[in-house]
CSV table of C-alpha atoms in Angstrom, one decimal:
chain,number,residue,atom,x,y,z
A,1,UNK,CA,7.8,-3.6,13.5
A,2,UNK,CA,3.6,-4.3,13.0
A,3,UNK,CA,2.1,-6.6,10.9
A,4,UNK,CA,-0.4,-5.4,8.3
A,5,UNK,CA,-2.5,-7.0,5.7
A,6,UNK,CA,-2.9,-5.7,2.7
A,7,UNK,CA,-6.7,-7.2,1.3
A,8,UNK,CA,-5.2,-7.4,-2.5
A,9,UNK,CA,-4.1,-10.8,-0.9
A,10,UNK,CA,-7.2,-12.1,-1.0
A,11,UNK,CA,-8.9,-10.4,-3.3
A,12,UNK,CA,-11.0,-13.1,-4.7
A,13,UNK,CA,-11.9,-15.4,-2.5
A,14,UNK,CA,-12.5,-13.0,1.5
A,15,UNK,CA,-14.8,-9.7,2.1
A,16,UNK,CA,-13.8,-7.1,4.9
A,17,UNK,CA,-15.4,-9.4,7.4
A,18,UNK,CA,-13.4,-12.9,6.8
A,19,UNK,CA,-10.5,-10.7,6.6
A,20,UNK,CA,-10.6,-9.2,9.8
A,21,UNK,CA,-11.6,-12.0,11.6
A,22,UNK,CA,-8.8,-14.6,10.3
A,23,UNK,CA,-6.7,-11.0,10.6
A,24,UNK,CA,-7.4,-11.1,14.5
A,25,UNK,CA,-6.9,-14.6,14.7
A,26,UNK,CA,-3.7,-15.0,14.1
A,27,UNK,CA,-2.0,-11.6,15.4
A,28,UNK,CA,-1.9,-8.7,12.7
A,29,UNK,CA,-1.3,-5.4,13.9
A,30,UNK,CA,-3.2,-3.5,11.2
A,31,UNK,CA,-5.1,-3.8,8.0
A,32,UNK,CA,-5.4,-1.7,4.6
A,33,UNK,CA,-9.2,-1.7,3.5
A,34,UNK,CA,-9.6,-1.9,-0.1
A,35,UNK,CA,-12.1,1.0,-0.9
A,36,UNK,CA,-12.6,0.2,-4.6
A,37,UNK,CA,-14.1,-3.1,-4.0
A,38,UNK,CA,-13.8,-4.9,-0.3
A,39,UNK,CA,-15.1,-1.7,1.6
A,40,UNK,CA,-18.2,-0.7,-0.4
A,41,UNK,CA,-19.3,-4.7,-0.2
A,42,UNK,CA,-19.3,-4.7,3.6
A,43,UNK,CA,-21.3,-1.5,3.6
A,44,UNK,CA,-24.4,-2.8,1.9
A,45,UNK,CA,-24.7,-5.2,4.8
A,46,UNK,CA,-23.0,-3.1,7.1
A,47,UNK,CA,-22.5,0.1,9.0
A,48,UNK,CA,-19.4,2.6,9.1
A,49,UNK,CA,-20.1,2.7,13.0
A,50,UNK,CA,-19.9,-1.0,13.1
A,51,UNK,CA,-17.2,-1.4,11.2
A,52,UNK,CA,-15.6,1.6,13.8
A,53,UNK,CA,-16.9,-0.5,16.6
A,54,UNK,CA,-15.1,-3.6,15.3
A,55,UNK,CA,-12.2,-1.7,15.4
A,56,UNK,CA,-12.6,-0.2,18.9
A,57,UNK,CA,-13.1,-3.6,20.2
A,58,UNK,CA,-10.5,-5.8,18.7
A,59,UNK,CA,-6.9,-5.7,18.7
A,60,UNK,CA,-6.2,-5.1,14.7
A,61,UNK,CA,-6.7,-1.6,13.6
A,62,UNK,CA,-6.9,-0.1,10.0
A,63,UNK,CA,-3.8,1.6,9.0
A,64,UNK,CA,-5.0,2.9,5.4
A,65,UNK,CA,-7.8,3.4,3.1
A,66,UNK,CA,-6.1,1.8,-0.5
A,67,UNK,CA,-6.7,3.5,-2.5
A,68,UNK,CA,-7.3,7.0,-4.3
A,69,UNK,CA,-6.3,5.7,-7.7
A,70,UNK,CA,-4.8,7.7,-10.7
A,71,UNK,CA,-4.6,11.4,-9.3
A,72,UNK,CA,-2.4,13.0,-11.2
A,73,UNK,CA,-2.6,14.3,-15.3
A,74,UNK,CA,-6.4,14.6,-15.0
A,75,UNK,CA,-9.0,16.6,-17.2
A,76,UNK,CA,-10.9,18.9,-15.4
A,77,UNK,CA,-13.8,16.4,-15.0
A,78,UNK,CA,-11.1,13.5,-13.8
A,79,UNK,CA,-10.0,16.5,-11.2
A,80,UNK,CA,-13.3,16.8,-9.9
A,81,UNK,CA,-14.1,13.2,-9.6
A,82,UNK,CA,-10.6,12.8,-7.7
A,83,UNK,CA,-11.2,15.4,-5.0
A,84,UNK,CA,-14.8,14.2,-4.6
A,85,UNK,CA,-13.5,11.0,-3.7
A,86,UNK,CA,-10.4,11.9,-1.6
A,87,UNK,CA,-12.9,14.0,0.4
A,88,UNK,CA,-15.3,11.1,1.0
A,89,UNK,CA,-11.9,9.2,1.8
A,90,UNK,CA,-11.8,11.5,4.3
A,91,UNK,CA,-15.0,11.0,6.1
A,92,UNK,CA,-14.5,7.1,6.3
A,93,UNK,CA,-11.1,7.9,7.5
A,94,UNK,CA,-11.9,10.1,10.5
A,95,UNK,CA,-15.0,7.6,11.4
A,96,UNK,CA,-12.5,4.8,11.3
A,97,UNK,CA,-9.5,5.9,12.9
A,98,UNK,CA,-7.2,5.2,9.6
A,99,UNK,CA,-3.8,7.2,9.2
A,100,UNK,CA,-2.6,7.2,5.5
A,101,UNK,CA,-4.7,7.6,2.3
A,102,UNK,CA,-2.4,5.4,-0.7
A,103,UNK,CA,-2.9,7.6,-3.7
A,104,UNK,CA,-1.8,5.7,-6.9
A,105,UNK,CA,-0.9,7.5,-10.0
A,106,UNK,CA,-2.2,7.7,-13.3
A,107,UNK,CA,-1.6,4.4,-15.2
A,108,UNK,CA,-1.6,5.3,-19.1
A,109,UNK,CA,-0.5,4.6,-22.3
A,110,UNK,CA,-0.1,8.3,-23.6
A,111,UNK,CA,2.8,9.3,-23.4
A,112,UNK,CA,3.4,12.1,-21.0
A,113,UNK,CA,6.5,14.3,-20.8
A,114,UNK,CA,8.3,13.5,-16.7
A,115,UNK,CA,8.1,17.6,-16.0
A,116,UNK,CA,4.5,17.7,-16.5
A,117,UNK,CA,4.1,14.5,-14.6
A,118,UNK,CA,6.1,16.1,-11.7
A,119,UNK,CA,4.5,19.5,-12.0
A,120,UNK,CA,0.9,17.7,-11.5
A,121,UNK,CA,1.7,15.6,-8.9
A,122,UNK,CA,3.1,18.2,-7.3
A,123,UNK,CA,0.3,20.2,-7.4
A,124,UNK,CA,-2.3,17.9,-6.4
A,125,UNK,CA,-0.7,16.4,-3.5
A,126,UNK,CA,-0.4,20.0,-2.4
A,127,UNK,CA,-4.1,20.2,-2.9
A,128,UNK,CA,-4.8,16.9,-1.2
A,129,UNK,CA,-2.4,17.6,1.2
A,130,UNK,CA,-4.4,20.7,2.3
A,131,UNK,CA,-7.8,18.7,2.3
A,132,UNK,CA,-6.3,15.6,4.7
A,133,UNK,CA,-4.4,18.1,7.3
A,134,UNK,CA,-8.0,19.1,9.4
A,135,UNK,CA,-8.3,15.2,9.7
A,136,UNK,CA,-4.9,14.0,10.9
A,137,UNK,CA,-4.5,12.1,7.8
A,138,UNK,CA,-1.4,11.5,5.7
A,139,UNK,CA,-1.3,10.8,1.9
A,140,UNK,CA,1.2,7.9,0.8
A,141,UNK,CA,2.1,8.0,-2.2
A,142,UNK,CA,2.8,4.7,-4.2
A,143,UNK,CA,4.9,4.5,-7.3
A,144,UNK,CA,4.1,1.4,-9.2
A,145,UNK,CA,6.7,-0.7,-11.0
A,146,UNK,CA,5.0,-0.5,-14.9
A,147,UNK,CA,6.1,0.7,-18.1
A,148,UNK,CA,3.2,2.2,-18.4
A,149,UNK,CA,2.6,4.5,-15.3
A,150,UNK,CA,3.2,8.0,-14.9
A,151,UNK,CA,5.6,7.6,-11.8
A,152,UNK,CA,7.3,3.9,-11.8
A,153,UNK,CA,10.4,4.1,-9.6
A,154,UNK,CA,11.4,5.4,-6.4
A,155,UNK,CA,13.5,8.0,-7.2
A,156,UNK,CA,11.4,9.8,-9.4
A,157,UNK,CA,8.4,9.6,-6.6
A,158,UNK,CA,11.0,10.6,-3.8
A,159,UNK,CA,11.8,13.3,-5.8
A,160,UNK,CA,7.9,14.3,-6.4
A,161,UNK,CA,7.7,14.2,-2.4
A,162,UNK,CA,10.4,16.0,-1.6
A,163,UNK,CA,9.5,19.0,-4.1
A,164,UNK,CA,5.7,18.7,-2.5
A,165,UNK,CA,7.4,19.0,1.3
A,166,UNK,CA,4.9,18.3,3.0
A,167,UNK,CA,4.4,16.6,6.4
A,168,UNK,CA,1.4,14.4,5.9
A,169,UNK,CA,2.8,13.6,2.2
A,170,UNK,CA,5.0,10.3,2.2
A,171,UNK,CA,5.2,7.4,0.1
A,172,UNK,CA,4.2,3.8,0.2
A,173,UNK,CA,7.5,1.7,-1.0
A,174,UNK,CA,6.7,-1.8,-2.4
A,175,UNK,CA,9.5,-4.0,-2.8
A,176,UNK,CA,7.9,-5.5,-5.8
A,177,UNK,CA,7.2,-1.7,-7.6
A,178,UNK,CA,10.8,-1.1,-6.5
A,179,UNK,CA,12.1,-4.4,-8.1
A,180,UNK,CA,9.9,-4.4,-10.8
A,181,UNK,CA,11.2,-1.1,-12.8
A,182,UNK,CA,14.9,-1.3,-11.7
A,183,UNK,CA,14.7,1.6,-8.9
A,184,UNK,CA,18.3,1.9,-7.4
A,185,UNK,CA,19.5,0.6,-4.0
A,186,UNK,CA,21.3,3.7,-4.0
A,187,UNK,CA,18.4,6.5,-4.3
A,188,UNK,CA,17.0,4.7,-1.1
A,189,UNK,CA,20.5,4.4,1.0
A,190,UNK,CA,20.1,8.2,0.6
A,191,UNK,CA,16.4,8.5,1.5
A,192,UNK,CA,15.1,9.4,4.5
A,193,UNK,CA,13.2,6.8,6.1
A,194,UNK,CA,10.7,9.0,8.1
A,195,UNK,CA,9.1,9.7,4.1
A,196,UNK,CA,8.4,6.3,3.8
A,197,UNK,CA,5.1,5.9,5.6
A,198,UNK,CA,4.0,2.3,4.4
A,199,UNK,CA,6.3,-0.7,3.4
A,200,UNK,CA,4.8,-3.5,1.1
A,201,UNK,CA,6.0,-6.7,1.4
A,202,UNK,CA,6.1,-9.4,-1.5
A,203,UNK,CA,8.2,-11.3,-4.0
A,204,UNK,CA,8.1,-12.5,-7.2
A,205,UNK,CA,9.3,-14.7,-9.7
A,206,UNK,CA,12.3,-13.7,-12.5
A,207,UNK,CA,11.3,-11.8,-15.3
A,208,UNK,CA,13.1,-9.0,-16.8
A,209,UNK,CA,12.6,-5.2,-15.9
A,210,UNK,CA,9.2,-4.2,-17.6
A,211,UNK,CA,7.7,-7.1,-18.2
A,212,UNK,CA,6.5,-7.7,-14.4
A,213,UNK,CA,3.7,-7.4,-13.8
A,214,UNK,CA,0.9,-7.9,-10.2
A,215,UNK,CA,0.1,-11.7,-11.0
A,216,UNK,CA,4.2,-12.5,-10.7
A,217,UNK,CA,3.9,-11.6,-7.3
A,218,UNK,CA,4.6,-14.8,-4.7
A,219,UNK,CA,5.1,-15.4,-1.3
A,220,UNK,CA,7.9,-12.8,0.7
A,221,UNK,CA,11.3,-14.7,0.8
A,222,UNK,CA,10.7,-17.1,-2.3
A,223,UNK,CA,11.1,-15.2,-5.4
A,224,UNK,CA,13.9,-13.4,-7.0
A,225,UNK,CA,13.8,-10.1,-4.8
A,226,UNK,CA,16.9,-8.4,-2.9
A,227,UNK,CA,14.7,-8.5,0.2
A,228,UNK,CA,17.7,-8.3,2.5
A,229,UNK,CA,19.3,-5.2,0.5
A,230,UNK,CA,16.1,-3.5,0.6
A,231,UNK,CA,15.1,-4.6,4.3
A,232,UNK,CA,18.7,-3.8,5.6
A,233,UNK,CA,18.2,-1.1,3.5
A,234,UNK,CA,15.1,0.7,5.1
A,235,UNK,CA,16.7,-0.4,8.4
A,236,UNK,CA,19.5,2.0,7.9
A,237,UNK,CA,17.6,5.1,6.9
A,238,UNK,CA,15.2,4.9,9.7
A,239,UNK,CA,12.4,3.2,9.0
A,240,UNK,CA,10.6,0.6,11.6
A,241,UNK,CA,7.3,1.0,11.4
A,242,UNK,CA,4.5,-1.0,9.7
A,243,UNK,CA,5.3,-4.0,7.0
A,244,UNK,CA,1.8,-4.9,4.7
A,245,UNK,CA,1.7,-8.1,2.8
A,246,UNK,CA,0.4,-7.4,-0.5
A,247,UNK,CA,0.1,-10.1,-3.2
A,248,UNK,CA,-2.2,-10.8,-6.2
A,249,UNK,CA,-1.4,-13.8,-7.0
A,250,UNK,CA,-4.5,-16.0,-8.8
A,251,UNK,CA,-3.1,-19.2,-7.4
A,252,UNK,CA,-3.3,-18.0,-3.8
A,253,UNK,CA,-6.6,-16.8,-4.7
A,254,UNK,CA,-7.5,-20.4,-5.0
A,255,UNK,CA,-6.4,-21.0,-1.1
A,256,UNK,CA,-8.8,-20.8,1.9
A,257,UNK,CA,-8.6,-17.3,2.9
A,258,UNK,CA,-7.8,-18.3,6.7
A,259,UNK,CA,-4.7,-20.4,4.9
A,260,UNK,CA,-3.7,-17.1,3.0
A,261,UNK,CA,-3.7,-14.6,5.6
A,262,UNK,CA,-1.8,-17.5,7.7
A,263,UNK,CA,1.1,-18.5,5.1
A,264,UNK,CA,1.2,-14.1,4.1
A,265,UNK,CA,2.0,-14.0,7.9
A,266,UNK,CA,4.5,-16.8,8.1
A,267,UNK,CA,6.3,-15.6,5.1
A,268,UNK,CA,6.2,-12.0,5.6
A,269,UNK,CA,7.8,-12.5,9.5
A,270,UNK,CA,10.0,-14.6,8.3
A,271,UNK,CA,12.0,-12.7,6.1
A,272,UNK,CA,11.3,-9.5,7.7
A,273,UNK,CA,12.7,-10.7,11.2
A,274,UNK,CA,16.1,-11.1,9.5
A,275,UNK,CA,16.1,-7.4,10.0
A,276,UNK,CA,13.2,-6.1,12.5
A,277,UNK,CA,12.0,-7.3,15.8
A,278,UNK,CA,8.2,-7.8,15.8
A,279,UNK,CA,5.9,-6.9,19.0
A,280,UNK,CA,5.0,-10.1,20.7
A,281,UNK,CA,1.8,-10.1,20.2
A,282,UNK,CA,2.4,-10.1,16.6
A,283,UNK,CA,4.5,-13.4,16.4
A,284,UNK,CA,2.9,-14.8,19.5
C-alpha cells in the first residue's frame, strides 16, 4: 500500500509548498493537489515546470488533481464551464505526471429524480472519459455522503460506473462518504476492487446517518467508523493500492502543518497496517 495526502487536511493553515516539503519529510508516497484553491495559489508565485521539477526530483509524486466539482445535472452554460475546466485539468495533468482526475457530483437542494441523475452521469463521464483517454488519465469518481447530493452512497456510484464501463472511469471510495449515508458492507463485498482507484481515509465522531457532515471528520482509527470491515473489506475484493488521508477538521486546522501531516501519517498507518503492508520507505 502508498501513502497519500490529501491537502483538505490542511486546508487552512499550509500552501502546495509546506505541504510537499513536510510531505517528503516524513515519507508519503503521493499527494492530491487541491486545484480549487492550493494549486492556483502556488502558481502566482510559481511555475507548472517547477512544480513538475519538484516532482521529478523528490521522492513524493502527485497522484490526482481534486477536484472537477459538480459535473453532472448541468445547464448548458454549467456544461461548458465543466468541460473547459476538465480540459485545462488535463494540461496540468500531463505537465505534472498525475493519474486520476476526482470529479465530484452536483451538490443541490432541488430535488432531482435518481434516473436522470444516472442518465447524466452517465453521459458525461462518457464524454470526459473520451477527453482524458489521449492523456493516460483516469476519472475517479467520488460519491459524497450528504443528503443533499446527487450521488451519496456507493452503490448507487458503482452502479453509475459500471453502466459508464469504461477503463479510465473508477471511483474514489471515502470511508467517511461511505459511513456517512449508510452505504452497505455488502454492495462493496461484491465490488470489484480494480474500480476503486483512490481510497480516502478518515473517521469521525457519532452522529446519525444524514446529519454528518466534513467538519465531523477526526483522526483514522479514533471515531465511530467500521474501519476494519471496510479495510478487510477492500482487502478482499482486490484492492492494494494507494490510501489518502483526508480530513477537514477546523481543530486540526489550528495545528502546525508539519504536526498534521505527521499525526495524519501516524494515524492513517496505523489503522491501515492492520490490513496492508506499507513499502518501507513509507513507514521508515
Amino acid at each position: 500500500m502508498k501513502l497519500c495526502f490529501n491537502q483538505a487536511t490542511t486546508l487552512e493553515n499550509s500552501n502546495l509548498a509546506k505541504d510537499l516539503e513536510y510531505c517528503e519529510k516524513h515519507g508519503y508516497d503521493y499527494i492530491e493537489i487541491r486545484t480549487m484553491d492550493k494549486l492556483p495559489e502556488y502558481l502566482k508565485e510559481k511555475s507548472l515546470e517547477e512544480l513538475a521539477e519538484y516532482f521529478e526530483t523528490h521522492h513524493i509524486k502527485p497522484l490526482a488533481l481534486n477536484a472537477l466539482v459538480f459535473f453532472n445535472n448541468r445547464d448548458e452554460a454549467g456544461h461548458k464551464e465543466i468541460i473547459d475546466e476538465f480540459k485545462d485539468m488535463m494540461v496540468k495533468a500531463k505537465a505534472l505526471g498525475v493519474k486520476y482526475v476526482v470529479a465530484v457530483p452536483l451538490v443541490t437542494k432541488q430535488k432531482i429524480l435518481k434516473d436522470e441523475i444516472k442518465s447524466s452521469c452517465v453521459e458525461i463521464l462518457k464524454e470526459l472519459s473520451d477527453i482524458a483517454e489521449p492523456y493516460g488519465v483516469k476519472i475517479a469518481v467520488e460519491f459524497v455522503g450528504h443528503p443533499q447530493c446527487t450521488v451519496n452512497t456507493f452503490g448507487q456510484a458503482y452502479d453509475i460506473v459500471e453502466t459508464v464501463n469504461r477503463e479510465n472511469v473508477g471511483l474514489v471510495f471515502d470511508c467517511f462518504h461511505f459511513h456517512a449515508m449508510g452505504s452497505d458492507l455488502e454492495d462493496l463485498k461484491k465490488a470489484d476492487g480494480s474500480k476503486i482507484f483512490i481510497l480516502h481515509i478518515d473517521d469521525t465522531e457519532d452522529f446519525p446517518i444524514g446529519f454528518l457532515t466534513d467538519e465531523d471528520r477526526v483522526w483514522p482509527g479514533l471515531g465511530a467508523i467500521d474501519l476494519d470491515g471496510i479495510l478487510s473489506t477492500l482487502k478482499e475484493i482486490g484492492y492494494s493500492e494507494v490510501v489518502s488521508v483526508e480530513l477537514f477538521r477546523p481543530e486540526y486546522y489550528k495545528l502546525e502543518a508539519e504536526e498534521a501531516i505527521k499525526t495524519a501519517k501516524e494515524t492513517t498507518v496505523r489503522a491501515v497496517s492492520r490490513h496492508f503492508e506499507f513499502d518501507a520507505v513509507t513507514i521508515g
